[in-house]
Coordinates of N, CA and C in Angstrom, one line a residue:
Q13 N 148.3 157.2 112.7 CA 148.9 156.7 114.0 C 147.9 155.8 114.7
V14 N 148.5 154.9 115.5 CA 147.7 153.9 116.3 C 148.1 154.0 117.8
Q15 N 147.2 154.0 118.6 CA 147.4 154.0 120.1 C 146.8 152.8 120.7
L16 N 147.6 152.1 121.5 CA 147.2 150.9 122.2 C 147.4 151.1 123.7
V17 N 146.3 150.8 124.5 CA 146.4 151.0 126.0 C 145.9 149.7 126.6
E18 N 146.9 149.1 127.4 CA 146.6 147.8 128.1 C 146.0 148.2 129.5
S19 N 145.2 147.3 130.0 CA 144.8 147.4 131.4 C 144.4 146.0 131.9
G20 N 144.3 145.9 133.2 CA 143.8 144.6 133.8 C 144.9 143.8 134.5
G21 N 146.2 144.3 134.5 CA 147.2 143.6 135.2 C 147.1 143.8 136.7
G22 N 147.9 143.0 137.4 CA 147.9 143.1 138.9 C 148.6 141.9 139.5
L23 N 148.4 141.8 140.8 CA 148.9 140.7 141.6 C 147.8 139.7 141.8
V24 N 148.2 138.4 141.5 CA 147.2 137.3 141.7 C 148.0 136.1 142.3
Q25 N 147.3 135.3 143.0 CA 147.8 134.1 143.6 C 147.9 133.0 142.5
P26 N 148.9 132.1 142.7 CA 149.0 130.9 141.8 C 147.6 130.2 141.7
G27 N 147.2 129.8 140.5 CA 145.9 129.2 140.3 C 144.8 130.2 140.0
G28 N 145.1 131.5 140.2 CA 144.1 132.5 139.9 C 143.9 132.9 138.5
S29 N 143.0 133.9 138.3 CA 142.7 134.3 136.9 C 142.8 135.8 136.8
L30 N 143.1 136.3 135.7 CA 143.1 137.7 135.3 C 142.6 137.9 133.9
R31 N 142.0 139.1 133.6 CA 141.7 139.4 132.2 C 142.3 140.7 131.9
L32 N 143.2 140.6 130.8 CA 143.8 141.8 130.3 C 143.0 142.4 129.1
S33 N 143.0 143.7 129.0 CA 142.4 144.4 127.9 C 143.4 145.2 127.1
C34 N 143.2 145.4 125.8 CA 144.0 146.2 125.0 C 143.0 147.0 124.1
A35 N 142.9 148.3 124.4 CA 142.0 149.2 123.7 C 142.8 149.9 122.6
A36 N 142.4 149.8 121.4 CA 143.1 150.4 120.2 C 142.3 151.6 119.7
S37 N 143.0 152.6 119.3 CA 142.4 153.8 118.7 C 143.3 154.3 117.6
G38 N 142.8 155.2 116.7 CA 143.5 155.8 115.6 C 143.2 155.1 114.3
N39 N 144.1 155.0 113.4 CA 143.9 154.5 112.1 C 144.0 153.0 112.0
I40 N 142.9 152.4 112.5 CA 142.9 150.9 112.6 C 141.7 150.3 111.8
F41 N 141.9 149.1 111.5 CA 140.8 148.4 110.8 C 140.5 147.0 111.5
S42 N 139.3 146.6 111.3 CA 138.9 145.4 112.0 C 139.7 144.1 111.6
D43 N 140.3 144.2 110.4 CA 141.1 143.0 109.9 C 142.5 143.0 110.3
N44 N 143.0 144.1 111.1 CA 144.3 144.1 111.6 C 144.6 142.9 112.5
N45 N 145.7 142.2 112.4 CA 146.1 141.2 113.3 C 146.5 141.9 114.6
M46 N 146.2 141.2 115.7 CA 146.6 141.7 117.0 C 147.2 140.6 117.9
G47 N 147.8 140.9 119.0 CA 148.3 139.8 119.8 C 149.0 140.4 121.1
W48 N 149.5 139.4 121.9 CA 150.1 139.7 123.1 C 151.5 139.1 123.2
F49 N 152.5 139.8 123.6 CA 153.8 139.3 124.0 C 153.9 139.5 125.5
R50 N 154.9 138.9 126.1 CA 155.3 139.2 127.5 C 156.8 139.2 127.6
Q51 N 157.2 140.0 128.6 CA 158.6 140.2 128.8 C 158.9 140.1 130.3
A52 N 159.6 139.0 130.7 CA 160.0 138.8 132.1 C 161.5 139.2 132.2
P53 N 161.9 139.7 133.4 CA 163.3 140.1 133.7 C 164.2 139.0 133.3
G54 N 165.2 139.3 132.5 CA 166.3 138.4 132.2 C 165.9 137.4 131.1
K55 N 164.7 137.5 130.6 CA 164.2 136.6 129.5 C 163.9 137.3 128.2
E56 N 163.9 136.6 127.2 CA 163.5 137.2 125.9 C 162.0 137.4 125.8
R57 N 161.7 138.4 125.0 CA 160.2 138.6 124.8 C 159.6 137.4 124.2
E58 N 158.4 137.0 124.7 CA 157.8 135.7 124.3 C 156.4 136.0 123.8
L59 N 156.1 135.3 122.6 CA 154.7 135.4 122.1 C 153.8 134.7 123.0
V60 N 152.7 135.3 123.4 CA 151.7 134.7 124.3 C 150.6 134.2 123.4
A61 N 150.0 135.0 122.6 CA 148.9 134.7 121.8 C 148.7 135.7 120.7
R62 N 148.1 135.4 119.6 CA 147.7 136.3 118.6 C 146.4 135.9 117.9
I63 N 145.8 136.9 117.3 CA 144.4 136.7 116.8 C 144.3 137.5 115.5
T64 N 143.7 136.9 114.5 CA 143.5 137.6 113.2 C 142.2 138.4 113.3
G65 N 142.0 139.3 112.3 CA 140.8 140.1 112.3 C 139.6 139.2 112.2
G66 N 139.7 138.0 111.7 CA 138.6 137.1 111.6 C 138.4 136.2 112.8
G67 N 139.3 136.4 113.8 CA 139.2 135.6 115.0 C 139.9 134.3 115.2
V68 N 140.8 134.1 114.2 CA 141.6 132.8 114.3 C 142.8 133.1 115.3
A69 N 142.9 132.2 116.3 CA 143.9 132.4 117.3 C 145.0 131.4 117.3
N70 N 146.2 131.8 117.8 CA 147.3 131.0 118.0 C 147.9 131.3 119.4
Y71 N 148.5 130.3 120.0 CA 149.0 130.4 121.4 C 150.4 129.9 121.5
G72 N 151.2 130.5 122.4 CA 152.5 130.0 122.7 C 152.3 128.7 123.5
D73 N 153.3 127.8 123.4 CA 153.1 126.5 124.0 C 152.9 126.6 125.5
S74 N 153.5 127.6 126.2 CA 153.5 127.6 127.6 C 152.1 128.1 128.2
V75 N 151.3 128.6 127.3 CA 150.0 129.1 127.8 C 148.8 128.4 127.2
K76 N 149.0 127.5 126.3 CA 147.9 126.7 125.7 C 147.1 126.1 126.7
D77 N 145.8 126.1 126.5 CA 144.8 125.5 127.4 C 144.6 126.2 128.7
R78 N 145.3 127.4 128.9 CA 145.1 128.2 130.1 C 144.7 129.6 129.8
F79 N 145.1 130.1 128.6 CA 144.8 131.5 128.2 C 143.9 131.4 127.0
T80 N 143.1 132.5 126.9 CA 142.2 132.6 125.7 C 142.2 134.0 125.3
I81 N 142.5 134.2 124.0 CA 142.5 135.5 123.4 C 141.3 135.7 122.6
S82 N 140.8 137.0 122.6 CA 139.5 137.3 121.9 C 139.6 138.8 121.6
R83 N 138.6 139.2 120.7 CA 138.6 140.6 120.3 C 137.1 141.0 120.1
D84 N 136.9 142.2 120.3 CA 135.6 142.8 120.0 C 135.8 144.0 119.0
N85 N 135.6 143.7 117.8 CA 135.9 144.7 116.7 C 135.1 145.9 116.8
A86 N 133.9 145.8 117.4 CA 133.0 146.9 117.5 C 133.5 147.9 118.6
K87 N 134.3 147.4 119.5 CA 134.8 148.2 120.6 C 136.3 148.4 120.4
N88 N 136.9 147.9 119.3 CA 138.3 148.0 119.0 C 139.2 147.6 120.2
T89 N 138.8 146.5 120.8 CA 139.4 146.0 122.0 C 139.7 144.5 121.9
M90 N 140.9 144.2 122.4 CA 141.3 142.8 122.4 C 141.5 142.4 123.9
Y91 N 141.2 141.1 124.2 CA 141.3 140.6 125.5 C 142.2 139.4 125.6
L92 N 142.7 139.2 126.8 CA 143.5 138.0 127.1 C 143.0 137.5 128.5
Q93 N 142.2 136.4 128.4 CA 141.7 135.8 129.7 C 142.7 134.7 130.1
M94 N 143.3 135.0 131.3 CA 144.3 134.1 131.8 C 143.8 133.3 133.0
S95 N 143.9 132.0 133.0 CA 143.5 131.2 134.0 C 144.6 130.2 134.5
S96 N 144.4 129.6 135.6 CA 145.4 128.7 136.2 C 146.8 129.3 136.1
L97 N 146.9 130.5 136.6 CA 148.2 131.3 136.5 C 149.2 130.7 137.4
K98 N 150.5 130.7 136.9 CA 151.6 130.2 137.5 C 152.6 131.3 137.8
P99 N 153.5 131.1 138.8 CA 154.6 132.1 139.0 C 155.4 132.5 137.8
E100 N 155.6 131.5 136.9 CA 156.4 131.7 135.7 C 155.6 132.6 134.7
D101 N 154.4 132.9 134.9 CA 153.6 133.8 134.0 C 153.9 135.2 134.4
T102 N 154.6 135.5 135.5 CA 154.9 136.8 135.9 C 155.8 137.5 134.8
A103 N 155.3 138.7 134.4 CA 155.9 139.4 133.3 C 155.2 140.7 133.0
V104 N 155.8 141.6 132.2 CA 155.0 142.7 131.6 C 154.4 142.2 130.3
Y105 N 153.1 142.4 130.2 CA 152.4 141.9 129.1 C 152.1 143.1 128.1
L106 N 152.5 143.0 126.9 CA 152.4 144.0 125.9 C 151.5 143.6 124.8
C107 N 150.6 144.4 124.4 CA 149.8 144.1 123.2 C 150.3 144.8 122.0
Y108 N 150.0 144.2 120.8 CA 150.5 144.8 119.6 C 149.3 144.8 118.6
L109 N 149.5 145.6 117.6 CA 148.6 145.6 116.4 C 149.5 145.7 115.2
Y110 N 149.2 144.9 114.2 CA 150.0 144.9 112.9 C 149.1 145.4 111.8
T111 N 149.5 146.5 111.2 CA 148.7 147.1 110.1 C 149.0 146.5 108.7
G112 N 150.0 145.6 108.7 CA 150.4 145.2 107.4 C 151.7 145.8 106.9
L113 N 152.0 147.0 107.6 CA 153.2 147.7 107.3 C 154.2 147.7 108.5
R114 N 153.6 147.9 109.7 CA 154.4 147.9 110.9 C 153.6 147.5 112.1
H115 N 154.3 147.2 113.2 CA 153.7 146.9 114.4 C 153.6 148.1 115.3
Y116 N 152.5 148.2 116.0 CA 152.3 149.2 117.1 C 152.2 148.5 118.4
W117 N 152.8 149.1 119.4 CA 152.8 148.5 120.7 C 152.2 149.4 121.8
G118 N 151.6 148.7 122.8 CA 151.2 149.4 124.0 C 152.3 149.6 125.0
Q119 N 152.0 150.2 126.1 CA 153.1 150.5 127.1 C 153.3 149.3 128.0
G120 N 152.4 148.3 128.0 CA 152.6 147.2 128.9 C 151.8 147.2 130.2
T121 N 151.4 146.1 130.7 CA 150.8 146.0 132.0 C 151.5 144.9 132.8
Q122 N 151.8 145.1 134.0 CA 152.5 144.1 134.9 C 151.5 143.1 135.4
V123 N 151.9 141.8 135.2 CA 151.2 140.7 135.9 C 152.2 140.0 136.8
T124 N 151.8 139.9 138.1 CA 152.6 139.2 139.0 C 151.8 138.1 139.7
V125 N 152.4 136.9 139.6 CA 151.7 135.7 140.1 C 152.5 135.2 141.3
S126 N 152.0 135.4 142.5 CA 152.8 135.1 143.7 C 151.8 134.9 144.9
S127 N 152.2 134.1 145.8 CA 151.5 133.8 147.0 C 152.0 134.7 148.1

């Protein structure tokens, strides 16, 4: 089993920054791919960013050049540094880990961008 716990969400003004964390535990390996999706009310779940075990990252078009995904395999933790936040970034952010057989998901953390 794998457990994922997100943290770091909150309320931030437009143009501000937040850093999300996703701590993984259980039967995991450093080469497992991980990533972030987000879910806004009335919208489909959207890929935000993903990162391989080796650190190769991909981003959704709406967050390129504003968000940075990273991971610390020694701490079994993945991060999402979000900058230049916009109101349209408001969503529940969920992290995932893919073992090669299935995806595991965290419970999500709310990010609200509003003045």
